[in-house]
CSV table of C-alpha atoms and ligand atoms in Angstrom, one decimal:
chain,number,residue,atom,x,y,z
A,1,MET,CA,0.1,0.0,0.0
A,2,SER,CA,1.1,3.6,-0.4
A,3,GLY,CA,-0.4,7.0,0.0
A,4,SER,CA,0.1,10.1,2.1
A,5,ARG,CA,1.0,9.3,5.6
A,6,THR,CA,-0.7,10.9,8.6
A,7,SER,CA,1.1,11.9,11.7
A,8,GLY,CA,-0.8,12.5,15.0
A,9,SER,CA,-2.0,15.9,14.5
A,10,THR,CA,-1.1,16.8,18.0
A,11,PHE,CA,2.6,16.4,17.1
A,12,VAL,CA,2.4,18.3,13.8
A,13,GLY,CA,5.0,21.1,13.4
A,14,MET,CA,7.1,19.8,16.4
A,15,PRO,CA,10.8,21.1,16.3
A,16,ALA,CA,13.9,19.0,15.8
A,17,PHE,CA,14.7,16.7,18.7
A,18,PRO,CA,17.5,18.9,20.3
A,19,GLU,CA,15.5,21.9,20.4
A,20,ALA,CA,12.3,20.0,22.0
A,21,ALA,CA,14.5,18.2,24.3
A,22,HIS,CA,16.3,21.2,25.5
A,23,ASN,CA,13.0,22.6,27.0
A,24,ALA,CA,12.4,19.2,28.8
A,25,VAL,CA,15.9,19.0,30.2
A,26,ASN,CA,15.5,22.4,31.8
A,27,ASN,CA,12.4,21.4,33.6
A,28,PRO,CA,13.4,19.9,36.9
A,29,THR,CA,9.8,18.7,37.8
A,30,LEU,CA,9.5,16.8,34.6
A,31,ARG,CA,13.1,15.4,34.9
A,32,GLY,CA,12.1,14.2,38.6
A,33,ASN,CA,8.9,12.6,37.5
A,34,LEU,CA,10.7,10.8,34.7
A,35,ARG,CA,13.5,9.5,36.7
A,36,HIS,CA,11.3,8.3,39.5
A,37,ALA,CA,8.9,6.4,37.1
A,38,THR,CA,11.6,4.9,34.8
A,39,HIS,CA,13.8,3.8,37.4
A,40,THR,CA,11.0,2.2,39.3
A,41,ILE,CA,9.6,0.3,36.2
A,42,ARG,CA,13.0,-0.7,35.0
A,43,ALA,CA,14.1,-2.4,38.3
A,44,LYS,CA,10.7,-4.3,38.6
A,45,ARG,CA,11.1,-5.5,35.0
A,46,ALA,CA,14.5,-6.8,35.6
A,47,ASP,CA,13.0,-8.9,38.8
A,48,ALA,CA,10.3,-10.3,36.5
A,49,VAL,CA,12.4,-11.2,33.8
A,50,ALA,CA,15.0,-12.9,36.1
A,51,GLU,CA,12.3,-15.2,37.3
A,52,LEU,CA,12.3,-17.0,33.9
A,53,SER,CA,15.2,-19.4,33.2
A,54,ASP,CA,14.1,-19.6,29.6
A,55,TRP,CA,13.9,-15.8,28.9
A,56,ALA,CA,16.6,-15.8,26.2
A,57,GLU,CA,14.8,-18.7,24.4
A,58,LEU,CA,11.5,-16.9,24.7
A,59,ARG,CA,13.1,-13.8,23.3
A,60,GLU,CA,14.5,-15.6,20.3
A,61,ALA,CA,11.3,-17.4,19.7
A,62,GLY,CA,9.4,-13.9,19.6
A,63,LYS,CA,11.9,-12.6,17.2
A,64,GLN,CA,11.6,-15.6,14.9
A,65,ILE,CA,7.9,-15.6,15.1
A,66,LYS,CA,7.6,-12.0,14.1
A,67,ASP,CA,10.3,-12.3,11.3
A,68,HIS,CA,8.5,-15.2,9.9
A,69,THR,CA,5.1,-13.4,10.0
A,70,LEU,CA,6.6,-10.3,8.4
A,71,ARG,CA,8.2,-12.4,5.6
A,72,HIS,CA,4.9,-13.7,4.7
A,73,LEU,CA,2.7,-10.8,5.8
A,74,ASP,CA,0.6,-10.8,2.6
A,75,ARG,CA,-0.5,-14.4,3.2
A,76,TYR,CA,-1.3,-13.9,6.7
A,77,LEU,CA,-3.2,-10.8,6.2
A,78,VAL,CA,-5.4,-12.5,3.6
A,79,GLU,CA,-5.8,-15.4,5.9
A,80,LEU,CA,-6.9,-13.0,8.8
A,81,GLU,CA,-9.3,-11.3,6.5
A,82,ALA,CA,-10.9,-14.6,5.7
A,83,SER,CA,-11.2,-15.7,9.3
A,84,VAL,CA,-12.5,-12.3,10.6
A,85,THR,CA,-15.2,-12.4,7.8
A,86,THR,CA,-16.2,-16.0,8.6
A,87,ALA,CA,-16.5,-15.0,12.3
A,88,GLY,CA,-19.1,-12.2,11.4
A,89,GLY,CA,-16.7,-9.2,11.2
A,90,THR,CA,-16.0,-6.7,8.5
A,91,VAL,CA,-12.4,-6.0,7.2
A,92,HIS,CA,-11.5,-2.6,6.0
A,93,TRP,CA,-8.1,-1.8,4.4
A,94,ALA,CA,-6.5,1.6,5.0
A,95,ALA,CA,-3.4,2.7,3.0
A,96,ASP,CA,-2.9,5.6,5.3
A,97,GLY,CA,-4.2,7.5,8.2
A,98,ASP,CA,-6.6,9.7,6.2
A,99,GLU,CA,-8.2,6.7,4.7
A,100,ALA,CA,-8.5,5.0,8.1
A,101,ASN,CA,-10.0,8.1,9.7
A,102,ARG,CA,-12.5,8.3,6.8
A,103,ILE,CA,-13.6,4.8,7.2
A,104,VAL,CA,-13.9,5.0,11.0
A,105,ALA,CA,-16.0,8.4,10.8
A,106,ARG,CA,-18.3,6.8,8.2
A,107,LEU,CA,-18.9,3.7,10.4
A,108,VAL,CA,-19.6,5.9,13.5
A,109,GLN,CA,-21.8,8.1,11.5
A,110,GLU,CA,-23.8,5.2,10.2
A,111,THR,CA,-24.7,4.2,13.7
A,112,GLY,CA,-26.3,7.6,14.3
A,113,GLU,CA,-24.1,8.1,17.4
A,114,SER,CA,-22.2,11.3,18.3
A,115,GLU,CA,-19.9,9.7,21.3
A,116,VAL,CA,-17.5,6.9,21.2
A,117,VAL,CA,-15.5,5.3,24.2
A,118,LYS,CA,-11.9,4.3,23.3
A,119,VAL,CA,-9.7,1.7,24.8
A,120,LYS,CA,-6.1,2.9,24.7
A,121,SER,CA,-4.8,2.5,21.2
A,122,MET,CA,-1.4,3.8,19.7
A,123,ALA,CA,-2.6,3.3,16.1
A,124,THR,CA,-5.6,5.7,16.5
A,125,GLN,CA,-3.2,8.2,18.1
A,126,GLU,CA,-0.7,7.7,15.3
A,127,ILE,CA,-3.4,8.9,12.7
A,128,GLY,CA,-5.1,11.5,14.8
A,129,LEU,CA,-8.5,9.9,14.9
A,130,ASN,CA,-9.8,11.8,17.8
A,131,GLU,CA,-9.4,15.0,15.8
A,132,ALA,CA,-10.8,13.5,12.7
A,133,LEU,CA,-13.8,12.3,14.6
A,134,GLU,CA,-14.2,15.7,16.3
A,135,ALA,CA,-14.3,17.3,12.7
A,136,VAL,CA,-17.5,15.4,11.9
A,137,GLY,CA,-19.1,16.1,15.2
A,138,VAL,CA,-18.2,12.8,17.1
A,139,ARG,CA,-16.6,13.1,20.6
A,140,ALA,CA,-14.2,10.4,21.5
A,141,TYR,CA,-13.7,9.7,25.2
A,142,GLU,CA,-10.3,8.1,26.2
A,143,THR,CA,-11.0,5.6,29.0
A,144,ASP,CA,-7.5,4.4,29.8
A,145,LEU,CA,-6.6,6.3,33.0
A,146,ALA,CA,-3.5,7.7,31.8
A,147,GLU,CA,-5.1,8.5,28.5
A,148,LEU,CA,-7.9,10.2,30.4
A,149,ILE,CA,-5.4,12.3,32.3
A,150,VAL,CA,-3.7,13.2,28.8
A,151,GLN,CA,-7.0,14.1,27.4
A,152,LEU,CA,-8.4,16.1,30.1
A,153,GLY,CA,-5.1,18.0,30.4
A,154,LYS,CA,-5.2,18.8,26.7
A,155,ASP,CA,-1.7,17.2,26.7
A,156,ARG,CA,0.1,14.8,24.5
A,157,PRO,CA,1.2,11.3,25.5
A,158,SER,CA,4.9,10.9,26.6
A,159,HIS,CA,5.2,7.2,27.1
A,160,ILE,CA,4.0,4.1,25.5
A,161,LEU,CA,2.7,2.3,28.6
A,162,VAL,CA,2.2,5.3,30.9
A,163,PRO,CA,1.3,8.2,28.7
A,164,ALA,CA,0.9,10.5,31.6
A,165,ILE,CA,4.2,9.6,33.0
A,166,HIS,CA,5.4,13.3,33.0
A,167,ARG,CA,2.6,14.1,35.4
A,168,ASN,CA,2.7,13.7,39.2
A,169,ARG,CA,-0.2,13.2,41.6
A,170,GLY,CA,-0.7,16.9,42.4
A,171,GLU,CA,-0.8,17.7,38.7
A,172,ILE,CA,-3.3,15.0,38.2
A,173,ARG,CA,-5.5,16.1,41.0
A,174,ASP,CA,-5.4,19.7,39.6
A,175,ILE,CA,-6.5,18.3,36.1
A,176,PHE,CA,-9.3,16.4,37.5
A,177,ARG,CA,-10.6,19.2,39.6
A,178,SER,CA,-10.4,21.8,36.8
A,179,GLU,CA,-11.4,19.7,33.6
A,180,MET,CA,-13.6,16.6,34.6
A,181,GLY,CA,-16.7,18.8,34.8
A,182,ALA,CA,-16.3,19.9,31.1
A,183,TRP,CA,-16.3,16.3,30.0
A,184,GLY,CA,-19.0,14.7,32.1
A,185,ARG,CA,-19.2,14.0,35.8
A,186,PRO,CA,-17.0,16.4,37.7
A,187,ALA,CA,-14.3,15.4,40.4
A,188,PRO,CA,-15.7,14.9,43.9
A,189,GLU,CA,-15.5,17.7,46.2
A,190,GLY,CA,-12.2,18.1,48.3
A,191,LEU,CA,-10.5,15.6,45.9
A,192,THR,CA,-6.8,15.1,47.2
A,193,ASP,CA,-3.8,13.6,45.4
A,194,ALA,CA,-4.2,10.2,47.2
A,195,PRO,CA,-4.0,7.5,44.6
A,196,THR,CA,-7.1,5.8,45.7
A,197,GLU,CA,-9.1,9.0,45.6
A,198,LEU,CA,-7.8,9.8,42.0
A,199,ALA,CA,-8.8,6.3,40.9
A,200,GLU,CA,-12.2,6.4,42.4
A,201,ALA,CA,-12.8,9.9,40.6
A,202,ALA,CA,-11.8,8.4,37.3
A,203,ARG,CA,-13.8,5.4,37.9
A,204,LEU,CA,-17.1,7.4,38.5
A,205,HIS,CA,-16.3,9.7,35.7
A,206,LEU,CA,-15.8,6.8,33.2
A,207,ARG,CA,-18.6,4.5,34.4
A,208,GLU,CA,-21.2,6.9,33.1
A,209,LYS,CA,-19.7,6.9,29.8
A,210,PHE,CA,-19.3,3.1,29.5
A,211,LEU,CA,-22.9,2.5,30.3
A,212,ARG,CA,-24.1,5.2,27.7
A,213,ALA,CA,-21.9,4.5,24.8
A,214,LYS,CA,-23.2,2.5,21.9
A,215,VAL,CA,-19.8,2.4,19.9
A,216,GLY,CA,-16.5,1.4,21.2
A,217,ILE,CA,-13.1,2.0,19.3
A,218,SER,CA,-9.9,0.0,20.1
A,219,GLY,CA,-6.5,-1.1,18.8
A,220,ALA,CA,-5.1,-4.5,19.5
A,221,ASN,CA,-2.0,-5.9,20.8
A,222,PHE,CA,-2.2,-9.1,18.6
A,223,MET,CA,-4.4,-10.4,15.9
A,224,VAL,CA,-4.4,-14.2,15.2
A,225,ALA,CA,-4.6,-15.1,11.6
A,226,GLU,CA,-5.9,-18.7,11.9
A,227,THR,CA,-9.1,-17.6,13.9
A,228,GLY,CA,-9.5,-14.0,13.3
A,229,THR,CA,-9.0,-13.4,17.0
A,230,LEU,CA,-8.0,-10.0,18.2
A,231,VAL,CA,-6.3,-9.5,21.7
A,232,VAL,CA,-6.0,-6.5,24.0
A,233,VAL,CA,-4.1,-6.7,27.3
A,234,GLU,CA,-4.4,-4.1,30.0
A,235,SER,CA,-4.4,-3.6,33.7
A,236,GLU,CA,-7.5,-1.6,34.6
A,237,GLY,CA,-10.5,-3.4,33.1
A,238,ASN,CA,-11.6,-0.2,31.3
A,239,GLY,CA,-10.5,-1.8,28.0
A,240,ARG,CA,-12.7,-4.8,28.8
A,241,MET,CA,-15.7,-2.5,29.2
A,242,CYS,CA,-15.2,-0.9,25.8
A,243,LEU,CA,-14.7,-4.0,24.2
A,244,THR,CA,-17.9,-5.7,25.5
A,245,LEU,CA,-20.5,-3.1,26.4
A,246,PRO,CA,-21.1,-1.1,23.2
A,247,GLU,CA,-23.3,-2.4,20.3
A,248,THR,CA,-20.6,-1.6,17.7
A,249,LEU,CA,-16.9,-2.2,18.1
A,250,ILE,CA,-14.3,-0.7,15.6
A,251,SER,CA,-10.6,-1.9,15.9
A,252,VAL,CA,-8.1,0.0,14.3
A,253,VAL,CA,-4.7,-2.1,14.0
A,254,GLY,CA,-1.4,-1.8,12.3
A,255,ILE,CA,-0.9,-4.7,9.7
A,256,GLU,CA,2.2,-5.7,11.7
A,257,LYS,CA,0.2,-6.8,14.7
A,258,ILE,CA,-0.6,-10.2,13.2
A,259,VAL,CA,0.7,-13.6,14.5
A,260,PRO,CA,-0.2,-16.8,12.7
A,261,THR,CA,-1.5,-19.0,15.3
A,262,TRP,CA,-2.8,-19.1,19.0
A,263,ARG,CA,0.3,-21.0,19.8
A,264,ASP,CA,2.5,-18.1,19.0
A,265,LEU,CA,0.5,-16.0,21.4
A,266,GLU,CA,2.0,-18.2,24.1
A,267,VAL,CA,5.4,-16.5,23.7
A,268,PHE,CA,4.1,-12.9,23.8
A,269,LEU,CA,1.7,-13.4,26.5
A,270,GLN,CA,4.8,-14.2,28.6
A,271,THR,CA,7.3,-11.6,27.3
A,272,LEU,CA,5.0,-8.7,27.0
A,273,PRO,CA,3.6,-8.4,30.6
A,274,ARG,CA,7.0,-9.0,32.1
A,275,SER,CA,8.7,-6.4,29.8
A,276,SER,CA,5.9,-3.7,30.2
A,277,THR,CA,4.3,-3.8,33.7
A,278,ALA,CA,6.8,-6.3,35.2
A,279,GLU,CA,3.7,-8.6,35.9
A,280,ARG,CA,3.7,-12.3,35.2
A,281,MET,CA,0.5,-12.0,33.4
A,282,ASN,CA,-1.7,-9.0,32.5
A,283,PRO,CA,-4.7,-8.4,34.8
A,284,TYR,CA,-7.1,-8.3,31.8
A,285,THR,CA,-6.4,-10.3,28.5
A,286,SER,CA,-9.5,-9.7,26.3
A,287,MET,CA,-9.9,-11.8,23.2
A,288,TRP,CA,-12.7,-11.6,20.6
A,289,THR,CA,-13.5,-13.3,17.4
A,290,GLY,CA,-16.0,-11.7,15.2
A,291,THR,CA,-19.5,-11.4,16.7
A,292,THR,CA,-21.5,-13.8,19.0
A,293,ASP,CA,-25.3,-13.6,19.3
A,294,GLY,CA,-26.1,-12.3,22.8
A,295,ASP,CA,-22.7,-11.7,23.9
A,296,GLY,CA,-20.7,-8.4,23.1
A,297,PRO,CA,-21.0,-6.1,20.3
A,298,ARG,CA,-23.4,-6.9,17.5
A,299,ALA,CA,-21.3,-5.5,14.9
A,300,PHE,CA,-17.4,-5.6,14.5
A,301,HIS,CA,-15.2,-3.8,12.1
A,302,LEU,CA,-11.5,-4.3,11.7
A,303,VAL,CA,-9.6,-1.6,10.1
A,304,LEU,CA,-6.1,-2.8,9.0
A,305,LEU,CA,-3.8,0.2,8.8
A,306,ASP,CA,-0.6,0.5,6.6
A,307,ASN,CA,0.5,4.1,7.0
A,308,GLY,CA,4.2,3.6,6.1
A,309,ARG,CA,4.4,0.0,7.3
A,310,SER,CA,4.8,-1.6,3.9
A,311,ASP,CA,7.7,0.9,3.1
A,312,THR,CA,9.2,0.0,6.5
A,313,LEU,CA,8.8,-3.7,5.6
A,314,ALA,CA,10.7,-3.1,2.3
A,315,ASP,CA,13.9,-2.1,4.1
A,316,GLU,CA,16.1,-5.0,5.1
A,317,VAL,CA,17.6,-3.2,8.1
A,318,GLY,CA,14.8,-1.1,9.4
A,319,ARG,CA,11.9,-3.8,9.0
A,320,GLN,CA,12.9,-5.2,12.5
A,321,ALA,CA,11.2,-2.2,14.0
A,322,LEU,CA,7.9,-4.0,12.9
A,323,ARG,CA,8.6,-6.6,15.4
A,324,CYS,CA,7.8,-4.3,18.2
A,325,ILE,CA,5.2,-5.4,20.7
A,326,ARG,CA,5.0,-1.8,22.3
A,327,CYS,CA,6.2,-3.0,25.8
A,328,SER,CA,8.1,0.2,26.4
A,329,ALA,CA,11.0,-1.6,28.2
A,330,CYS,CA,13.5,0.3,25.8
A,331,LEU,CA,12.1,3.7,26.9
A,332,ASN,CA,12.6,2.9,30.7
A,333,VAL,CA,16.3,2.0,30.3
A,334,CYS,CA,17.1,4.7,27.9
A,335,PRO,CA,19.3,7.6,29.3
A,336,VAL,CA,18.2,10.0,26.7
A,337,TYR,CA,14.5,9.3,27.2
A,338,GLU,CA,15.0,9.6,31.0
A,339,ARG,CA,16.2,13.3,30.5
A,340,ALA,CA,14.4,14.4,27.5
A,341,GLY,CA,10.9,12.8,28.1
A,342,GLY,CA,8.6,11.7,25.5
A,343,HIS,CA,7.2,14.9,23.9
A,344,ALA,CA,10.6,15.6,22.4
A,345,TYR,CA,10.2,12.8,20.0
A,346,GLY,CA,7.4,14.6,18.2
A,347,SER,CA,5.3,11.3,17.8
A,348,VAL,CA,3.0,9.0,19.6
A,349,TYR,CA,6.1,6.6,19.6
A,350,PRO,CA,8.6,8.1,21.9
A,351,GLY,CA,11.9,6.8,23.1
A,352,PRO,CA,14.3,4.5,21.3
A,353,ILE,CA,11.5,2.6,19.4
A,354,GLY,CA,10.1,6.0,18.4
A,355,ALA,CA,13.5,7.1,17.2
A,356,ILE,CA,13.6,4.3,14.7
A,357,LEU,CA,9.9,3.7,13.9
A,358,SER,CA,8.7,7.4,13.3
A,359,PRO,CA,11.3,8.3,10.6
A,360,GLN,CA,10.3,5.1,8.8
A,361,LEU,CA,6.7,5.4,9.0
A,362,ARG,CA,6.7,9.2,8.2
A,363,GLY,CA,10.0,9.6,6.2
A,364,THR,CA,12.6,12.0,7.4
A,365,GLY,CA,11.3,15.1,5.5
A,366,SER,CA,10.4,17.0,8.8
A,367,ALA,CA,13.0,18.5,11.1
A,368,VAL,CA,11.9,16.2,14.0
A,369,ASP,CA,11.9,13.0,11.9
A,370,ALA,CA,15.4,13.9,10.4
A,371,SER,CA,16.7,14.4,13.9
A,372,LEU,CA,15.3,11.4,15.6
A,373,PRO,CA,18.1,8.9,14.4
A,374,TYR,CA,20.5,11.1,16.4
A,375,ALA,CA,18.5,11.0,19.7
A,376,SER,CA,20.6,8.2,21.1
A,377,SER,CA,24.0,7.6,22.7
A,378,LEU,CA,23.9,4.1,20.9
A,379,CYS,CA,24.6,2.7,24.4
A,380,GLY,CA,22.8,-0.5,23.5
A,381,ALA,CA,20.6,-0.6,26.7
A,382,CYS,CA,17.4,-0.7,24.5
A,383,TYR,CA,18.6,-3.8,22.7
A,384,ASP,CA,19.5,-5.6,25.8
A,385,VAL,CA,16.0,-5.3,27.1
A,386,CYS,CA,13.9,-5.6,24.0
A,387,PRO,CA,11.8,-8.9,24.2
A,388,VAL,CA,11.9,-9.3,20.5
A,389,ALA,CA,15.7,-8.4,20.1
A,390,ILE,CA,15.3,-5.4,17.9
A,391,ASP,CA,18.8,-4.0,17.3
A,392,ILE,CA,17.8,-0.4,17.7
A,393,PRO,CA,21.3,1.0,17.5
A,394,GLU,CA,21.9,-0.9,14.2
A,395,VAL,CA,18.6,0.7,12.8
A,396,LEU,CA,19.5,4.2,14.2
A,397,VAL,CA,23.0,4.1,12.4
A,398,HIS,CA,21.2,2.9,9.3
A,399,LEU,CA,18.9,5.8,9.5
A,400,ARG,CA,21.6,8.3,10.1
A,401,GLU,CA,23.3,7.1,7.0
A,402,ARG,CA,20.0,7.7,4.9
A,403,VAL,CA,19.6,11.3,6.5
A,404,VAL,CA,23.2,12.1,5.6
A,405,GLN,CA,22.9,10.6,2.2
A,406,GLY,CA,19.5,12.3,1.5
A,407,GLY,CA,18.6,9.0,-0.4
A,408,PRO,CA,15.3,7.5,-1.1
A,409,VAL,CA,13.4,5.9,1.8
A,410,THR,CA,11.9,3.0,-0.1
A,411,ARG,CA,12.9,0.4,-2.4
A,412,ASP,CA,9.5,-0.1,-4.0
A,413,GLY,CA,10.0,2.8,-6.3
A,414,SER,CA,7.9,5.3,-4.2
A,415,LYS,CA,10.4,8.2,-3.7
A,416,VAL,CA,10.3,9.8,-0.3
A,417,VAL,CA,12.6,12.8,-0.1
A,418,LEU,CA,15.0,12.9,2.8
A,419,ARG,CA,16.4,16.2,3.8
A,420,PRO,CA,19.8,16.2,5.5
A,421,ALA,CA,19.5,17.6,9.0
A,422,LYS,CA,21.0,21.0,9.5
A,423,GLY,CA,24.8,20.8,10.1
A,424,HIS,CA,25.2,17.6,8.3
A,425,GLY,CA,26.9,19.3,5.1
A,426,ALA,CA,30.2,19.5,7.2
A,427,GLU,CA,29.9,15.9,8.2
A,428,ARG,CA,29.5,15.0,4.5
A,429,VAL,CA,32.6,16.9,3.4
A,430,ALA,CA,34.6,15.3,6.3
A,431,MET,CA,33.5,11.9,5.2
A,432,ARG,CA,34.4,12.6,1.6
A,433,ALA,CA,37.9,13.8,2.7
A,434,ALA,CA,38.3,10.6,4.8
A,435,ARG,CA,37.3,8.5,1.9
A,436,TRP,CA,39.7,10.2,-0.5
A,437,ALA,CA,42.6,9.8,2.1
A,438,PHE,CA,41.9,6.1,3.0
A,439,SER,CA,41.9,5.1,-0.7
A,440,ARG,CA,45.2,6.7,-1.2
A,441,PRO,CA,47.8,5.0,1.3
A,442,GLY,CA,50.9,7.3,0.3
A,443,ALA,CA,48.8,10.5,0.9
A,444,LEU,CA,47.5,9.0,4.2
A,445,ARG,CA,50.9,8.1,5.4
A,446,ALA,CA,52.3,11.5,4.5
A,447,GLY,CA,49.4,13.2,6.4
A,448,GLN,CA,49.9,11.0,9.4
A,449,ARG,CA,53.6,12.0,9.6
A,450,VAL,CA,52.7,15.6,9.2
A,451,ALA,CA,50.0,15.2,11.9
A,452,SER,CA,52.6,13.7,14.2
A,453,ARG,CA,55.2,16.2,13.8
A,454,THR,CA,53.0,19.3,14.2
A,455,ARG,CA,50.9,17.6,17.2
A,456,ARG,CA,52.1,20.2,19.8
A,457,LEU,CA,50.4,22.7,17.5
A,458,HIS,CA,47.0,21.1,17.3
A,459,PRO,CA,44.0,23.0,18.8
A,460,ARG,CA,42.4,21.7,21.9
A,461,SER,CA,38.8,22.1,20.4
A,462,LEU,CA,37.5,21.9,17.0
A,463,PRO,CA,36.7,25.2,15.2
A,464,GLY,CA,33.4,25.9,13.4
A,465,PRO,CA,30.5,23.3,13.6
A,466,GLY,CA,32.9,20.9,15.6
A,467,ARG,CA,33.0,23.1,18.4
A,468,ALA,CA,29.9,21.8,20.0
A,469,TRP,CA,31.2,18.3,19.9
A,470,SER,CA,34.5,19.0,21.3
A,471,ALA,CA,33.0,21.4,24.1
A,472,THR,CA,32.3,18.2,26.1
A,473,ARG,CA,34.9,15.8,24.8
A,474,ASP,CA,38.7,15.6,24.9
A,475,LEU,CA,40.2,15.4,21.5
A,476,PRO,CA,42.3,12.4,21.5
A,477,PRO,CA,46.0,13.4,21.2
A,478,VAL,CA,47.9,12.5,18.1
A,479,PRO,CA,50.7,9.9,18.7
A,480,ALA,CA,54.3,10.8,18.1
A,481,GLU,CA,54.5,8.0,15.7
A,482,SER,CA,51.7,6.3,13.5
A,483,PHE,CA,51.1,2.6,13.8
A,484,ARG,CA,52.3,2.1,10.3
A,485,ASP,CA,55.6,3.8,11.1
A,486,TRP,CA,55.9,1.8,14.3
A,487,TRP,CA,55.3,-1.4,12.5
A,488,GLN,CA,57.8,-0.7,9.9
A,489,ARG,CA,60.5,0.3,12.4
A,490,THR,CA,59.8,-2.6,14.9
A,491,LYS,CA,58.8,-5.5,12.4
A,492,GLY,CA,61.4,-4.5,9.6
A,493,GLY,CA,58.9,-3.8,7.0
A,494,GLU,CA,56.8,-6.9,7.2
A,495,GLY,CA,53.5,-6.0,5.5
A,496,GLY,CA,51.6,-3.1,7.2
A,497,ALA,CA,53.5,0.0,6.0
A,498,GLN,CA,53.2,0.8,2.3
B,1,LIG,S1,11.5,-1.8,20.6
B,1,LIG,FE1,11.4,-3.8,22.0
B,1,LIG,S2,11.8,-2.9,24.1
B,1,LIG,FE2,11.0,-1.2,22.7
B,1,LIG,S3,8.9,-1.1,23.1
B,1,LIG,FE3,9.3,-2.3,21.1
B,1,LIG,S4,9.4,-4.5,21.8
B,1,LIG,FE4,9.5,-3.1,23.7
């Protein structure tokens, strides 16, 4: 599929990562909230994973299942469509976010309803569904607690699993007090920042919406091709309400969320909860297959979303990002995310996975997308914790190469223009000079000797655009003798020196 790609409208026009991160890094409250939350989750995850003696095997199995599925995605998607249809559902194909939004808006309008309840869904945030529904007079209510906080606070999500991770309890109390009344049942009088009181206020606020809504909208963590079953895992039970109470259920799911069989689910239902919430299993695992008379929604629609995924799949290195099961473990260990927060990534997908997924789904034409492959120290902590072994540093370097080269994004002929990020012109000149020197051994040797003999005259910091780099690093001293000269002197010219 191809077509124009839609980004979450709430993130449109975001500045490049360094600029956006600068604001976050200078916010001590935000830094404190992020540090506390990520360190707590990462420690619990490590304990939960350490309980399993076969974690490495599970990780490899998850990787293999996802790779196999992606290799045969066309076949499994057709199988899924047939299974869902047989079970009483209707499948819609959306090449991009605009098409998906149009389909969902039409389906809701056909029910005659002007309100929908939503279970947390990254795919619908990716395409800006709430805003598209609002444009046609339909109000979407987020029901995941963290998403509710984000929606009431007119905010943007900043974490995959905990979208309001940047908020502390006092801030949440203030948001509930000032905003709940405009969306429905107001916050109770005298609401404090005690977690039980905040949870109860949200429960009462949401309960009336669940009981009233006739249309529910969801995403899915997995889709099983062999039976057409969709799976949502969550911790609160609000998702279960959205999935079972409304008369019509519309699920918007990225095409990469498919697994071939129920047996494959076994692996991910072990690795996902331990990696995300550090639980042995999710408190709520909801599964539904089409429709069933007298049980749950009477109409079920599945909107299969591409929105750049086919292009990502066409890239041999970058396609591994499609293995992601959105556990958020990579965010919680990332030193850059911990300081910059999620908003700086300019997308619903923050952190290390966002840094490799957004520039592939959207291309690198915007300032923020061209800067994301650089939003990493390449320390590799993300790769170590990833339950499907996505080599995020490898993809980051691959995408940096593309940004610098300004080459095409896709290999299927659809040209996506990549613009080199600001300041990369100097890097390109430096790389060309290095290529020239390394392909001429005589010139390289002469240059090394000149550098050695003049080493006491070398500046301690780089001039021009290199100044920012050397401001926080020591330039390595040039040795008095190059390796080649040392080799020739001590080994009597056996190879090496030319
Ligand atoms: S990249 Fe790996 S660690 Fe990060 S969210 Fe996806 S599955 Fe989890």
